[in-house]
Tab-separated table of C-alpha atoms in Angstrom:
chain	number	residue	atom	x	y	z
A	778	MET	CA	37.754	52.001	13.639
A	779	GLU	CA	38.553	51.082	10.063
A	780	GLY	CA	41.809	49.456	11.185
A	781	VAL	CA	40.019	47.470	13.873
A	782	ALA	CA	37.428	46.269	11.357
A	783	LYS	CA	40.147	45.135	8.959
A	784	ARG	CA	41.978	43.252	11.693
A	785	LEU	CA	38.721	41.614	12.798
A	786	LEU	CA	37.913	40.618	9.223
A	787	LEU	CA	41.416	39.197	8.798
A	788	ALA	CA	41.103	37.225	12.040
A	789	LEU	CA	37.729	35.806	10.991
A	790	THR	CA	39.151	34.866	7.592
A	791	VAL	CA	42.082	33.055	9.219
A	792	LEU	CA	39.713	31.214	11.565
A	793	ALA	CA	37.533	30.178	8.631
A	794	VAL	CA	40.526	28.844	6.701
A	795	VAL	CA	41.780	26.959	9.760
A	796	GLY	CA	38.303	25.540	10.298
A	797	VAL	CA	38.058	24.281	6.725
A	798	CYS	CA	41.547	22.774	6.886
A	799	ALA	CA	41.171	21.219	10.319
A	800	GLY	CA	37.539	20.125	9.991
A	801	PRO	CA	38.170	16.880	8.072
A	802	TRP	CA	41.050	15.977	10.421
A	803	PHE	CA	38.852	16.628	13.470
A	804	TYR	CA	36.055	14.517	11.989
A	805	ARG	CA	38.411	11.600	11.319
A	806	THR	CA	40.325	11.644	14.599
A	807	GLN	CA	37.820	12.949	17.140
A	808	MET	CA	34.342	12.075	15.836
A	809	GLU	CA	35.046	8.807	14.032
A	810	GLY	CA	38.088	7.611	15.946
A	811	MET	CA	40.002	4.553	14.869
A	812	PRO	CA	38.235	1.823	12.861
A	813	ALA	CA	38.151	-1.726	14.170
A	814	PRO	CA	41.365	-3.596	13.280
A	815	VAL	CA	41.376	-5.891	10.267
A	816	LEU	CA	40.362	-9.409	11.268
A	817	THR	CA	43.295	-11.815	11.402
A	818	LEU	CA	44.026	-15.356	12.486
A	819	PRO	CA	45.287	-15.958	16.031
A	820	SER	CA	49.030	-15.462	16.342
A	821	THR	CA	49.490	-18.487	18.609
A	822	LEU	CA	50.078	-21.710	16.673
A	823	ARG	CA	48.485	-24.861	18.072
A	824	PRO	CA	48.928	-28.225	16.297
A	825	ALA	CA	45.719	-29.927	15.178
A	826	THR	CA	44.375	-32.675	17.428
A	827	THR	CA	41.646	-33.978	15.107
A	828	ASN	CA	41.309	-34.690	11.390
A	829	LEU	CA	39.334	-32.476	9.054
A	830	ASP	CA	36.723	-35.000	7.959
A	831	GLY	CA	33.347	-34.554	9.604
A	832	LYS	CA	30.636	-32.003	10.302
A	833	TRP	CA	31.764	-28.608	11.592
A	834	VAL	CA	29.693	-25.802	13.114
A	835	VAL	CA	30.424	-22.185	13.999
A	836	ALA	CA	31.251	-21.636	17.672
A	837	ALA	CA	31.665	-18.377	19.576
A	838	GLY	CA	35.397	-18.891	19.980
A	839	PRO	CA	37.771	-17.549	22.655
A	840	ASP	CA	36.942	-14.839	25.167
A	841	ASP	CA	39.044	-12.095	23.567
A	842	GLU	CA	36.879	-10.110	21.168
A	843	ALA	CA	39.503	-9.956	18.401
A	844	ASN	CA	39.391	-13.736	17.924
A	845	ARG	CA	35.689	-14.405	18.450
A	846	SER	CA	33.448	-15.405	15.536
A	847	GLN	CA	32.225	-12.209	13.905
A	848	ALA	CA	31.350	-10.540	10.630
A	849	GLY	CA	30.802	-7.030	9.370
A	850	TYR	CA	31.857	-4.368	6.914
A	851	ARG	CA	34.718	-1.968	6.267
A	852	ALA	CA	33.842	1.108	4.200
A	853	ARG	CA	35.630	4.279	3.159
A	854	GLN	CA	34.231	7.788	3.283
A	855	GLN	CA	35.800	10.869	1.745
A	856	LEU	CA	35.376	14.188	3.572
A	857	LEU	CA	37.033	16.762	1.347
A	858	TRP	CA	40.675	15.516	1.315
A	859	GLU	CA	40.451	13.209	4.351
A	860	THR	CA	39.756	9.494	3.839
A	861	VAL	CA	37.808	8.043	6.751
A	862	THR	CA	37.470	4.282	7.289
A	863	VAL	CA	34.380	3.090	9.155
A	864	THR	CA	33.571	-0.401	10.400
A	865	GLY	CA	30.629	-2.314	11.813
A	866	ARG	CA	30.668	-5.756	13.428
A	867	THR	CA	28.437	-8.430	14.934
A	868	ASN	CA	29.037	-11.727	16.711
A	869	ALA	CA	25.692	-13.074	15.472
A	870	VAL	CA	27.204	-15.540	13.008
A	871	ARG	CA	26.100	-19.136	12.522
A	872	GLY	CA	26.764	-21.853	9.980
A	873	ASP	CA	28.251	-25.239	9.251
A	874	ALA	CA	30.629	-27.080	6.939
A	875	THR	CA	31.034	-30.688	5.859
A	876	VAL	CA	34.397	-32.253	4.987
A	877	ALA	CA	34.844	-35.732	3.511
A	878	GLY	CA	38.011	-37.300	2.148
A	879	GLY	CA	39.943	-34.106	2.841
A	880	THR	CA	37.578	-32.099	0.613
A	881	LEU	CA	35.137	-29.417	1.689
A	882	GLN	CA	31.833	-30.689	0.333
A	883	SER	CA	29.574	-27.880	1.533
A	884	ALA	CA	29.605	-24.824	3.764
A	885	SER	CA	27.184	-22.000	4.483
A	886	PHE	CA	27.198	-19.124	6.943
A	887	VAL	CA	24.475	-16.701	8.017
A	888	VAL	CA	24.869	-13.267	9.611
A	889	ASP	CA	22.117	-11.339	11.416
A	890	VAL	CA	22.300	-8.006	9.598
A	891	GLY	CA	20.219	-6.111	12.135
A	892	THR	CA	22.762	-6.731	14.892
A	893	ILE	CA	25.736	-5.169	13.075
A	894	GLN	CA	26.953	-2.200	15.093
A	895	SER	CA	29.419	0.639	14.594
A	896	PRO	CA	30.448	3.311	17.114
A	897	HIS	CA	27.593	5.540	15.842
A	898	ARG	CA	23.911	4.785	16.377
A	899	GLY	CA	22.845	7.120	13.576
A	900	ARG	CA	24.967	5.224	11.070
A	901	ASP	CA	23.568	1.909	12.314
A	902	ASP	CA	19.985	3.150	11.934
A	903	LYS	CA	20.756	4.229	8.361
A	904	PHE	CA	22.515	0.910	7.657
A	905	ARG	CA	19.377	-1.019	8.696
A	906	SER	CA	17.007	1.273	6.785
A	907	THR	CA	15.195	0.393	3.550
A	908	ASP	CA	17.695	2.421	1.482
A	909	VAL	CA	20.677	0.372	2.588
A	910	MET	CA	20.230	-3.160	4.005
A	911	ASP	CA	16.468	-3.104	4.797
A	912	ALA	CA	17.094	-5.367	7.778
A	913	ALA	CA	13.390	-5.589	8.621
A	914	GLN	CA	12.604	-7.358	5.333
A	915	PHE	CA	15.995	-9.028	4.820
A	916	PRO	CA	17.280	-9.787	8.337
A	917	THR	CA	20.170	-12.019	7.277
A	918	ALA	CA	23.072	-12.158	4.841
A	919	LYS	CA	24.311	-15.534	3.632
A	920	LEU	CA	27.522	-16.950	2.183
A	921	ALA	CA	27.459	-20.453	0.676
A	922	VAL	CA	30.371	-22.304	-0.931
A	923	LEU	CA	29.504	-23.395	-4.490
A	924	ASP	CA	32.170	-25.950	-5.408
A	925	PRO	CA	34.128	-28.623	-3.510
A	926	VAL	CA	37.456	-27.373	-2.138
A	927	ASN	CA	40.554	-29.531	-1.706
A	928	LEU	CA	41.847	-28.955	1.826
A	929	SER	CA	44.965	-31.114	1.617
A	930	SER	CA	47.233	-28.043	1.700
A	931	ILE	CA	46.032	-26.993	5.166
A	932	ALA	CA	48.873	-27.793	7.558
A	933	GLY	CA	48.297	-29.693	10.765
A	934	ASP	CA	50.879	-27.695	12.736
A	935	GLY	CA	48.753	-24.545	12.902
A	936	THR	CA	50.461	-22.731	10.038
A	937	PRO	CA	47.944	-20.539	8.150
A	938	THR	CA	47.026	-21.540	4.602
A	939	THR	CA	45.408	-19.419	1.888
A	940	GLN	CA	42.464	-20.889	-0.033
A	941	GLU	CA	40.558	-19.475	-2.998
A	942	VAL	CA	36.865	-20.333	-2.769
A	943	SER	CA	33.942	-19.760	-5.133
A	944	ALA	CA	30.814	-18.862	-3.203
A	945	GLN	CA	27.375	-17.315	-3.469
A	946	LEU	CA	26.800	-14.169	-1.442
A	947	THR	CA	23.247	-13.075	-0.684
A	948	LEU	CA	22.654	-9.491	0.455
A	949	LYS	CA	19.268	-7.783	0.656
A	950	GLY	CA	17.689	-10.751	-1.123
A	951	VAL	CA	20.084	-10.589	-4.102
A	952	ALA	CA	22.428	-13.551	-4.678
A	953	ARG	CA	25.665	-13.224	-6.661
A	954	GLN	CA	28.716	-15.394	-7.197
A	955	VAL	CA	31.872	-14.088	-5.539
A	956	ALA	CA	35.496	-15.132	-5.158
A	957	VAL	CA	36.539	-15.406	-1.528
A	958	ARG	CA	40.142	-15.355	-0.386
A	959	LEU	CA	40.337	-17.317	2.850
A	960	GLU	CA	43.070	-17.736	5.406
A	961	VAL	CA	42.543	-21.025	7.216
A	962	GLN	CA	44.261	-22.350	10.316
A	963	ARG	CA	43.849	-25.644	12.142
A	964	SER	CA	44.135	-25.020	15.853
A	965	GLY	CA	43.821	-27.804	18.424
A	966	SER	CA	40.430	-29.434	17.971
A	967	GLY	CA	39.105	-26.554	15.872
A	968	VAL	CA	39.530	-24.634	12.643
A	969	VAL	CA	39.660	-20.843	12.262
A	970	ALA	CA	38.959	-19.060	8.974
A	971	VAL	CA	39.235	-15.371	8.065
A	972	GLY	CA	38.012	-13.857	4.817
A	973	GLN	CA	37.334	-10.615	2.969
A	974	ILE	CA	34.923	-10.009	0.093
A	975	PRO	CA	34.898	-6.725	-1.868
A	976	VAL	CA	31.289	-5.851	-2.706
A	977	THR	CA	29.854	-3.171	-4.981
A	978	PHE	CA	26.689	-1.688	-3.471
A	979	ALA	CA	24.866	-1.387	-6.797
A	980	ASP	CA	25.246	-5.110	-7.571
A	981	TYR	CA	22.897	-5.857	-4.686
A	982	GLY	CA	20.471	-2.979	-5.127
A	983	ILE	CA	21.959	-1.166	-2.140
A	984	ILE	CA	21.999	2.633	-2.121
A	985	PRO	CA	25.000	4.068	-0.249
A	986	PRO	CA	24.032	6.592	2.447
A	987	ALA	CA	23.928	10.144	1.081
A	988	PRO	CA	25.242	12.558	3.734
A	989	PRO	CA	23.846	16.124	3.778
A	990	ALA	CA	25.453	18.933	1.788
A	991	GLY	CA	27.418	16.475	-0.328
A	992	LEU	CA	30.561	17.033	1.734
A	993	LEU	CA	30.950	13.364	2.623
A	994	ALA	CA	31.162	10.808	-0.188
A	995	VAL	CA	30.804	7.074	0.464
A	996	ASP	CA	32.915	4.688	-1.610
A	997	PRO	CA	30.566	2.453	-3.661
A	998	ILE	CA	32.735	-0.579	-2.842
A	999	VAL	CA	32.652	-1.990	0.683
A	1000	THR	CA	34.613	-4.929	2.104
A	1001	ILE	CA	32.777	-7.660	3.969
A	1002	GLU	CA	34.971	-9.178	6.678
A	1003	PHE	CA	34.445	-12.308	8.704
A	1004	LEU	CA	36.168	-14.599	11.178
A	1005	VAL	CA	34.666	-17.961	12.105
A	1006	ASN	CA	35.718	-20.496	14.716
A	1007	LEU	CA	34.629	-24.000	13.731
A	1008	VAL	CA	34.303	-27.008	16.010
A	1009	LYS	CA	33.232	-30.556	15.234
A	1010	ARG	CA	29.646	-31.430	15.952
């Protein structure tokens, strides 16, 4: 009996070790799955058919989801030694831009925070809660360009161009100046822009979700991602 007990104890110990080692991997691959791909400009180049001057508004864009107007977040979680990337997205993006003399004079974009969704309802409920985004009191996030931007470097043949833009980002009622790195592409009668903004939760009074037992840590810096399709009004 003593030998059987020892073998049983050894087997349970091995199972426990395997469980601890495999748990983070299982969480990342089976429970979380793959995060949404990083937003990028369309790969097909289309020469511009209209000049940049004028009033532009956000449009839904093409039928394929990857190239539709959208915005959201990309965050990292640490479960023991496994890094897990999570994403949330929404197509509820609106805004406009004004260009005169080849210079961007103004631009502002609004996102409906309460419509941002990830693969997990529980995470979305927490994201909208008072601790995080408080979507009931602050239903939108806003990005507004602060200074005029020279657009003369944007090619008319559809080749992407990188622009550095100073803007004001408003999250949860707190507005802060941010530097936005944009990739811009003229495409037919429209313009497509993709951008990422690293954001520190604490700068906007946002408390990162605190998972139970302290096993899962949320990175205090999250990346805001967006893709907008602009058409002339």
